[in-house]
Every structure is written in C-alpha cells, then in structure tokens.
mmCIF file with all atom_site columns, C-alpha atoms (C1' of nucleotides) in Angstrom:
data_model
loop_
_atom_site.group_PDB
_atom_site.id
_atom_site.type_symbol
_atom_site.label_atom_id
_atom_site.label_alt_id
_atom_site.label_comp_id
_atom_site.label_asym_id
_atom_site.label_entity_id
_atom_site.label_seq_id
_atom_site.pdbx_PDB_ins_code
_atom_site.Cartn_x
_atom_site.Cartn_y
_atom_site.Cartn_z
_atom_site.occupancy
_atom_site.B_iso_or_equiv
_atom_site.pdbx_formal_charge
_atom_site.auth_seq_id
_atom_site.auth_comp_id
_atom_site.auth_asym_id
_atom_site.auth_atom_id
_atom_site.pdbx_PDB_model_num
ATOM 1   C CA    . MET S 1 1   ? 3.170   -18.463 22.047  1.00 0.00 ? 1   MET S CA    1
ATOM 2   C CA    . SER S 1 2   ? 0.087   -18.272 20.141  1.00 0.00 ? 2   SER S CA    1
ATOM 3   C CA    . ASN S 1 3   ? 0.946   -14.723 19.629  1.00 0.00 ? 3   ASN S CA    1
ATOM 4   C CA    . GLU S 1 4   ? 3.303   -14.592 16.721  1.00 0.00 ? 4   GLU S CA    1
ATOM 5   C CA    . SER S 1 5   ? 4.336   -11.006 16.223  1.00 0.00 ? 5   SER S CA    1
ATOM 6   C CA    . LEU S 1 6   ? 6.634   -9.862  13.490  1.00 0.00 ? 6   LEU S CA    1
ATOM 7   C CA    . PRO S 1 7   ? 10.329  -9.585  14.252  1.00 0.00 ? 7   PRO S CA    1
ATOM 8   C CA    . ALA S 1 8   ? 11.316  -6.162  15.403  1.00 0.00 ? 8   ALA S CA    1
ATOM 9   C CA    . ASP S 1 9   ? 14.156  -5.983  12.908  1.00 0.00 ? 9   ASP S CA    1
ATOM 10  C CA    . ALA S 1 10  ? 11.914  -6.746  9.969   1.00 0.00 ? 10  ALA S CA    1
ATOM 11  C CA    . LEU S 1 11  ? 9.188   -4.729  8.330   1.00 0.00 ? 11  LEU S CA    1
ATOM 12  C CA    . PRO S 1 12  ? 5.860   -6.001  7.102   1.00 0.00 ? 12  PRO S CA    1
ATOM 13  C CA    . GLU S 1 13  ? 6.248   -7.396  3.634   1.00 0.00 ? 13  GLU S CA    1
ATOM 14  C CA    . TYR S 1 14  ? 3.947   -4.788  2.172   1.00 0.00 ? 14  TYR S CA    1
ATOM 15  C CA    . ALA S 1 15  ? 5.981   -2.017  3.773   1.00 0.00 ? 15  ALA S CA    1
ATOM 16  C CA    . GLU S 1 16  ? 9.177   -3.446  2.412   1.00 0.00 ? 16  GLU S CA    1
ATOM 17  C CA    . ARG S 1 17  ? 7.685   -3.542  -1.064  1.00 0.00 ? 17  ARG S CA    1
ATOM 18  C CA    . VAL S 1 18  ? 6.689   0.100   -0.841  1.00 0.00 ? 18  VAL S CA    1
ATOM 19  C CA    . LEU S 1 19  ? 10.152  1.076   0.317   1.00 0.00 ? 19  LEU S CA    1
ATOM 20  C CA    . GLU S 1 20  ? 11.669  -0.972  -2.464  1.00 0.00 ? 20  GLU S CA    1
ATOM 21  C CA    . ALA S 1 21  ? 9.556   0.840   -5.031  1.00 0.00 ? 21  ALA S CA    1
ATOM 22  C CA    . ALA S 1 22  ? 10.578  4.181   -3.576  1.00 0.00 ? 22  ALA S CA    1
ATOM 23  C CA    . GLU S 1 23  ? 14.230  3.175   -3.779  1.00 0.00 ? 23  GLU S CA    1
ATOM 24  C CA    . LEU S 1 24  ? 14.087  2.365   -7.453  1.00 0.00 ? 24  LEU S CA    1
ATOM 25  C CA    . ILE S 1 25  ? 12.619  5.680   -8.495  1.00 0.00 ? 25  ILE S CA    1
ATOM 26  C CA    . PRO S 1 26  ? 15.443  7.365   -10.411 1.00 0.00 ? 26  PRO S CA    1
ATOM 27  C CA    . PRO S 1 27  ? 16.575  10.864  -9.408  1.00 0.00 ? 27  PRO S CA    1
ATOM 28  C CA    . GLY S 1 28  ? 14.701  13.622  -11.148 1.00 0.00 ? 28  GLY S CA    1
ATOM 29  C CA    . ARG S 1 29  ? 11.560  11.515  -11.275 1.00 0.00 ? 29  ARG S CA    1
ATOM 30  C CA    . VAL S 1 30  ? 8.632   10.895  -8.934  1.00 0.00 ? 30  VAL S CA    1
ATOM 31  C CA    . MET S 1 31  ? 5.858   8.392   -8.436  1.00 0.00 ? 31  MET S CA    1
ATOM 32  C CA    . THR S 1 32  ? 2.519   9.108   -6.856  1.00 0.00 ? 32  THR S CA    1
ATOM 33  C CA    . TYR S 1 33  ? 1.225   7.089   -3.937  1.00 0.00 ? 33  TYR S CA    1
ATOM 34  C CA    . GLY S 1 34  ? -1.415  5.653   -6.210  1.00 0.00 ? 34  GLY S CA    1
ATOM 35  C CA    . ASP S 1 35  ? 1.175   4.738   -8.832  1.00 0.00 ? 35  ASP S CA    1
ATOM 36  C CA    . VAL S 1 36  ? 3.237   2.878   -6.278  1.00 0.00 ? 36  VAL S CA    1
ATOM 37  C CA    . ALA S 1 37  ? 0.160   0.994   -5.116  1.00 0.00 ? 37  ALA S CA    1
ATOM 38  C CA    . GLU S 1 38  ? -0.702  0.182   -8.684  1.00 0.00 ? 38  GLU S CA    1
ATOM 39  C CA    . TRP S 1 39  ? 2.862   -0.924  -9.397  1.00 0.00 ? 39  TRP S CA    1
ATOM 40  C CA    . LEU S 1 40  ? 2.677   -3.193  -6.358  1.00 0.00 ? 40  LEU S CA    1
ATOM 41  C CA    . GLU S 1 41  ? -0.687  -4.449  -7.523  1.00 0.00 ? 41  GLU S CA    1
ATOM 42  C CA    . GLU S 1 42  ? -1.908  -4.288  -3.973  1.00 0.00 ? 42  GLU S CA    1
ATOM 43  C CA    . GLY S 1 43  ? -3.328  -1.856  -1.488  1.00 0.00 ? 43  GLY S CA    1
ATOM 44  C CA    . GLY S 1 44  ? -4.131  1.726   -2.292  1.00 0.00 ? 44  GLY S CA    1
ATOM 45  C CA    . PRO S 1 45  ? -2.600  5.185   -2.072  1.00 0.00 ? 45  PRO S CA    1
ATOM 46  C CA    . ARG S 1 46  ? -3.561  5.486   1.572   1.00 0.00 ? 46  ARG S CA    1
ATOM 47  C CA    . GLN S 1 47  ? -1.747  2.314   2.448   1.00 0.00 ? 47  GLN S CA    1
ATOM 48  C CA    . VAL S 1 48  ? 1.357   3.478   0.611   1.00 0.00 ? 48  VAL S CA    1
ATOM 49  C CA    . GLY S 1 49  ? 1.090   6.816   2.361   1.00 0.00 ? 49  GLY S CA    1
ATOM 50  C CA    . ARG S 1 50  ? 0.864   5.066   5.689   1.00 0.00 ? 50  ARG S CA    1
ATOM 51  C CA    . VAL S 1 51  ? 4.021   3.084   5.024   1.00 0.00 ? 51  VAL S CA    1
ATOM 52  C CA    . MET S 1 52  ? 5.865   6.198   3.908   1.00 0.00 ? 52  MET S CA    1
ATOM 53  C CA    . ALA S 1 53  ? 4.739   8.061   6.976   1.00 0.00 ? 53  ALA S CA    1
ATOM 54  C CA    . LEU S 1 54  ? 6.043   5.318   9.204   1.00 0.00 ? 54  LEU S CA    1
ATOM 55  C CA    . TYR S 1 55  ? 9.152   4.060   7.435   1.00 0.00 ? 55  TYR S CA    1
ATOM 56  C CA    . GLY S 1 56  ? 9.716   6.595   4.652   1.00 0.00 ? 56  GLY S CA    1
ATOM 57  C CA    . GLY S 1 57  ? 12.720  8.001   6.465   1.00 0.00 ? 57  GLY S CA    1
ATOM 58  C CA    . ALA S 1 58  ? 14.823  5.114   5.175   1.00 0.00 ? 58  ALA S CA    1
ATOM 59  C CA    . VAL S 1 59  ? 14.218  5.888   1.518   1.00 0.00 ? 59  VAL S CA    1
ATOM 60  C CA    . PRO S 1 60  ? 14.131  8.926   -0.825  1.00 0.00 ? 60  PRO S CA    1
ATOM 61  C CA    . TRP S 1 61  ? 10.663  9.860   0.378   1.00 0.00 ? 61  TRP S CA    1
ATOM 62  C CA    . TRP S 1 62  ? 10.630  13.045  -1.700  1.00 0.00 ? 62  TRP S CA    1
ATOM 63  C CA    . ARG S 1 63  ? 10.294  10.897  -4.835  1.00 0.00 ? 63  ARG S CA    1
ATOM 64  C CA    . VAL S 1 64  ? 6.915   9.617   -3.668  1.00 0.00 ? 64  VAL S CA    1
ATOM 65  C CA    . VAL S 1 65  ? 4.440   12.437  -3.997  1.00 0.00 ? 65  VAL S CA    1
ATOM 66  C CA    . ARG S 1 66  ? 0.785   13.264  -4.164  1.00 0.00 ? 66  ARG S CA    1
ATOM 67  C CA    . ALA S 1 67  ? -1.032  13.000  -7.474  1.00 0.00 ? 67  ALA S CA    1
ATOM 68  C CA    . ASP S 1 68  ? -1.781  16.725  -7.517  1.00 0.00 ? 68  ASP S CA    1
ATOM 69  C CA    . GLY S 1 69  ? 1.905   17.568  -7.372  1.00 0.00 ? 69  GLY S CA    1
ATOM 70  C CA    . ALA S 1 70  ? 1.687   19.316  -4.019  1.00 0.00 ? 70  ALA S CA    1
ATOM 71  C CA    . LEU S 1 71  ? 4.847   19.209  -1.936  1.00 0.00 ? 71  LEU S CA    1
ATOM 72  C CA    . LEU S 1 72  ? 4.826   17.397  1.339   1.00 0.00 ? 72  LEU S CA    1
ATOM 73  C CA    . PRO S 1 73  ? 3.370   19.602  4.069   1.00 0.00 ? 73  PRO S CA    1
ATOM 74  C CA    . GLY S 1 74  ? 5.990   20.157  6.741   1.00 0.00 ? 74  GLY S CA    1
ATOM 75  C CA    . HIS S 1 75  ? 8.844   19.167  4.462   1.00 0.00 ? 75  HIS S CA    1
ATOM 76  C CA    . GLU S 1 76  ? 8.183   21.417  1.499   1.00 0.00 ? 76  GLU S CA    1
ATOM 77  C CA    . LEU S 1 77  ? 11.508  23.185  1.609   1.00 0.00 ? 77  LEU S CA    1
ATOM 78  C CA    . GLU S 1 78  ? 13.395  19.994  2.243   1.00 0.00 ? 78  GLU S CA    1
ATOM 79  C CA    . ALA S 1 79  ? 11.709  18.256  -0.671  1.00 0.00 ? 79  ALA S CA    1
ATOM 80  C CA    . LEU S 1 80  ? 12.165  21.301  -2.866  1.00 0.00 ? 80  LEU S CA    1
ATOM 81  C CA    . ASP S 1 81  ? 15.859  21.275  -2.099  1.00 0.00 ? 81  ASP S CA    1
ATOM 82  C CA    . HIS S 1 82  ? 16.110  17.699  -3.318  1.00 0.00 ? 82  HIS S CA    1
ATOM 83  C CA    . TYR S 1 83  ? 14.064  18.413  -6.436  1.00 0.00 ? 83  TYR S CA    1
ATOM 84  C CA    . ARG S 1 84  ? 16.277  21.304  -7.422  1.00 0.00 ? 84  ARG S CA    1
ATOM 85  C CA    . ALA S 1 85  ? 19.374  19.217  -6.726  1.00 0.00 ? 85  ALA S CA    1
ATOM 86  C CA    . GLU S 1 86  ? 18.100  16.353  -8.873  1.00 0.00 ? 86  GLU S CA    1
ATOM 87  C CA    . GLY S 1 87  ? 16.602  18.493  -11.591 1.00 0.00 ? 87  GLY S CA    1
ATOM 88  C CA    . THR S 1 88  ? 13.069  17.277  -11.021 1.00 0.00 ? 88  THR S CA    1
ATOM 89  C CA    . PRO S 1 89  ? 10.650  19.159  -13.312 1.00 0.00 ? 89  PRO S CA    1
ATOM 90  C CA    . LEU S 1 90  ? 8.879   21.819  -11.297 1.00 0.00 ? 90  LEU S CA    1
ATOM 91  C CA    . LYS S 1 91  ? 6.013   24.034  -12.243 1.00 0.00 ? 91  LYS S CA    1
ATOM 92  C CA    . GLU S 1 92  ? 7.001   27.501  -11.182 1.00 0.00 ? 92  GLU S CA    1
ATOM 93  C CA    . ALA S 1 93  ? 4.324   29.672  -9.742  1.00 0.00 ? 93  ALA S CA    1
ATOM 94  C CA    . SER S 1 94  ? 3.275   32.296  -12.199 1.00 0.00 ? 94  SER S CA    1
ATOM 95  C CA    . ARG S 1 95  ? 1.834   34.373  -9.401  1.00 0.00 ? 95  ARG S CA    1
ATOM 96  C CA    . ALA S 1 96  ? 4.091   37.045  -8.062  1.00 0.00 ? 96  ALA S CA    1
ATOM 97  C CA    . ALA S 1 97  ? 2.910   36.346  -4.567  1.00 0.00 ? 97  ALA S CA    1
ATOM 98  C CA    . GLU S 1 98  ? 5.440   34.842  -2.219  1.00 0.00 ? 98  GLU S CA    1
ATOM 99  C CA    . GLY S 1 99  ? 4.773   32.033  0.182   1.00 0.00 ? 99  GLY S CA    1
ATOM 100 C CA    . HIS S 1 100 ? 3.501   30.109  -2.763  1.00 0.00 ? 100 HIS S CA    1
ATOM 101 C CA    . LEU S 1 101 ? 5.944   27.304  -3.459  1.00 0.00 ? 101 LEU S CA    1
ATOM 102 C CA    . PRO S 1 102 ? 6.194   25.631  -6.851  1.00 0.00 ? 102 PRO S CA    1
ATOM 103 C CA    . ARG S 1 103 ? 4.451   22.333  -7.492  1.00 0.00 ? 103 ARG S CA    1
ATOM 104 C CA    . LEU S 1 104 ? 5.826   19.339  -9.290  1.00 0.00 ? 104 LEU S CA    1
ATOM 105 C CA    . ASP S 1 105 ? 5.241   19.208  -13.009 1.00 0.00 ? 105 ASP S CA    1
ATOM 106 C CA    . MET S 1 106 ? 3.604   15.819  -12.877 1.00 0.00 ? 106 MET S CA    1
ATOM 107 C CA    . ARG S 1 107 ? 3.315   15.508  -16.621 1.00 0.00 ? 107 ARG S CA    1
ATOM 108 C CA    . ARG S 1 108 ? 7.101   15.504  -16.907 1.00 0.00 ? 108 ARG S CA    1
ATOM 109 C CA    . ALA S 1 109 ? 8.188   14.214  -13.516 1.00 0.00 ? 109 ALA S CA    1
ATOM 110 C CA    . ARG S 1 110 ? 5.831   11.261  -13.217 1.00 0.00 ? 110 ARG S CA    1
ATOM 111 C CA    . TRP S 1 111 ? 7.657   7.994   -13.699 1.00 0.00 ? 111 TRP S CA    1
ATOM 112 C CA    . ASP S 1 112 ? 5.812   4.851   -14.718 1.00 0.00 ? 112 ASP S CA    1
ATOM 113 C CA    . GLY S 1 113 ? 8.399   2.458   -13.360 1.00 0.00 ? 113 GLY S CA    1
ATOM 114 C CA    . GLY S 1 114 ? 9.100   1.055   -16.774 1.00 0.00 ? 114 GLY S CA    1
ATOM 115 C CA    . GLU S 1 115 ? 12.755  1.683   -17.371 1.00 0.00 ? 115 GLU S CA    1
ATOM 116 C CA    . PRO S 1 116 ? 14.969  3.203   -14.695 1.00 0.00 ? 116 PRO S CA    1
ATOM 117 C CA    . ALA S 1 117 ? 17.681  3.959   -17.217 1.00 0.00 ? 117 ALA S CA    1
ATOM 118 C CA    . GLU S 1 118 ? 15.908  5.643   -20.037 1.00 0.00 ? 118 GLU S CA    1
ATOM 119 C CA    . GLY S 1 119 ? 18.022  6.603   -22.978 1.00 0.00 ? 119 GLY S CA    1
ATOM 120 C CA    . HIS S 1 120 ? 17.271  9.932   -24.512 1.00 0.00 ? 120 HIS S CA    1
ATOM 121 C CA    . THR S 1 121 ? 16.456  8.558   -27.902 1.00 0.00 ? 121 THR S CA    1
ATOM 122 C "C1'" . DA  V 2 1   ? -18.865 -2.977  16.908  1.00 0.00 ? 1   DA  V "C1'" 1
ATOM 123 C "C1'" . DG  V 2 2   ? -19.175 1.781   15.400  1.00 0.00 ? 2   DG  V "C1'" 1
ATOM 124 C "C1'" . DC  V 2 3   ? -16.667 6.123   14.246  1.00 0.00 ? 3   DC  V "C1'" 1
ATOM 125 C "C1'" . DG  V 2 4   ? -13.010 9.167   13.121  1.00 0.00 ? 4   DG  V "C1'" 1
ATOM 126 C "C1'" . DT  V 2 5   ? -8.642  9.936   10.998  1.00 0.00 ? 5   DT  V "C1'" 1
ATOM 127 C "C1'" . DG  V 2 6   ? -4.955  9.763   7.522   1.00 0.00 ? 6   DG  V "C1'" 1
ATOM 128 C "C1'" . DA  V 2 7   ? 2.327   11.554  3.804   1.00 0.00 ? 7   DA  V "C1'" 1
ATOM 129 C "C1'" . DC  V 2 8   ? -4.595  9.663   -1.225  1.00 0.00 ? 8   DC  V "C1'" 1
ATOM 130 C "C1'" . DG  V 2 9   ? -7.345  9.915   -5.839  1.00 0.00 ? 9   DG  V "C1'" 1
ATOM 131 C "C1'" . DA  V 2 10  ? -10.803 11.073  -8.866  1.00 0.00 ? 10  DA  V "C1'" 1
ATOM 132 C "C1'" . DG  V 2 11  ? -15.046 13.273  -9.978  1.00 0.00 ? 11  DG  V "C1'" 1
ATOM 133 C "C1'" . DT  V 2 12  ? -18.262 17.164  -9.699  1.00 0.00 ? 12  DT  V "C1'" 1
ATOM 134 C "C1'" . DA  V 2 13  ? -19.830 21.968  -8.825  1.00 0.00 ? 13  DA  V "C1'" 1
ATOM 135 C "C1'" . DA  Z 3 1   ? -8.217  27.716  -9.999  1.00 0.00 ? 1   DA  Z "C1'" 1
ATOM 136 C "C1'" . DT  Z 3 2   ? -10.579 26.142  -5.313  1.00 0.00 ? 2   DT  Z "C1'" 1
ATOM 137 C "C1'" . DA  Z 3 3   ? -14.050 23.514  -2.443  1.00 0.00 ? 3   DA  Z "C1'" 1
ATOM 138 C "C1'" . DC  Z 3 4   ? -16.591 19.645  -1.506  1.00 0.00 ? 4   DC  Z "C1'" 1
ATOM 139 C "C1'" . DT  Z 3 5   ? -17.964 14.621  -1.724  1.00 0.00 ? 5   DT  Z "C1'" 1
ATOM 140 C "C1'" . DC  Z 3 6   ? -17.275 9.848   -2.090  1.00 0.00 ? 6   DC  Z "C1'" 1
ATOM 141 C "C1'" . DG  Z 3 7   ? -14.436 5.665   -2.359  1.00 0.00 ? 7   DG  Z "C1'" 1
ATOM 142 C "C1'" . DC  Z 3 8   ? -10.695 3.390   -0.647  1.00 0.00 ? 8   DC  Z "C1'" 1
ATOM 143 C "C1'" . DC  Z 3 9   ? -8.208  0.537   3.307   1.00 0.00 ? 9   DC  Z "C1'" 1
ATOM 144 C "C1'" . DA  Z 3 10  ? -5.784  0.139   7.763   1.00 0.00 ? 10  DA  Z "C1'" 1
ATOM 145 C "C1'" . DC  Z 3 11  ? -5.445  1.713   12.562  1.00 0.00 ? 11  DC  Z "C1'" 1
ATOM 146 C "C1'" . DG  Z 3 12  ? -6.839  3.683   17.061  1.00 0.00 ? 12  DG  Z "C1'" 1
ATOM 147 C "C1'" . DC  Z 3 13  ? -10.273 4.923   20.326  1.00 0.00 ? 13  DC  Z "C1'" 1
#
DNA sequence: AGCGTGACGAGTA
DNA sequence: ATACTCGCCACGC
C-alpha cells in the first residue's frame, strides 16, 4: 500500500481547522473567508471557501461570509433567516425596489475571533 | 503540462 | 454604486 489515502471518517486537517473556526463564531457575528484563513494562518479565502463548499453543511455556514457582505447565492433566504434569528447586523436596502435583499453590515457584524464572550463594557 | 474554474479579496476605473 | 483586472491556491480536465 504505497497509496496512503486519508480515512473516510476523517477530514483533512486543514478542513477540520476551518470547520472549527466556523463553529466558534458566536451567534450574531460573522467572519469572512479571508478572516478565517488569516486566523488559521494558512491558506487563503479560496481554500476556506472550498472547505465550506464541501463540508460546510456540518457547521453554521451562514456565519462565514464574503468580505463584501453579500449573502450566499442560492441560500440567501436561508442565511437571512438565521441572521434575523440571531440578530446579526444587517444593512437594509434603502432602495424601494424589491428582489434586493439586505447585505450584512460588515462593520458591525465582522468578528475578529478575539473574545467569543464579549462583555458589553 | 497547460488551462479553466471556484461558497474570495483588494485595487482601480 | 457597479464593472473589470489581477493575485491567490487547490482541483479537474
């Protein structure tokens, strides 16, 4: 067996790290793909995105978002439902036009991964 | 071995 | 505000 493949019941270590990071994002907060990569000190936003696309279903994927605050295409309503349930800061659309969903207010919702339990002082 | 694609990001026009 | 380009890294053809 020169071919040593990874166990089927285990994820690549990098993937597990990404999922771990996603799990520790507190409700009402989000981290960008790039932030997660930076927090891991390895890989880049595309690698994090790849992991989320493949294994994100096992973690609160809606807390890992794009840097521009756009909701996940194909899961916009689902993500939005979670955001409203968790009180995640959203930037309401000022345009009266419908079909235009709100984006995340990154300035308030972005979490740096410093302290999961932030006091309000 | 080259090329395109992707749950990305930042910069520039 | 949007559109486009380039950089990034892994994967598939």
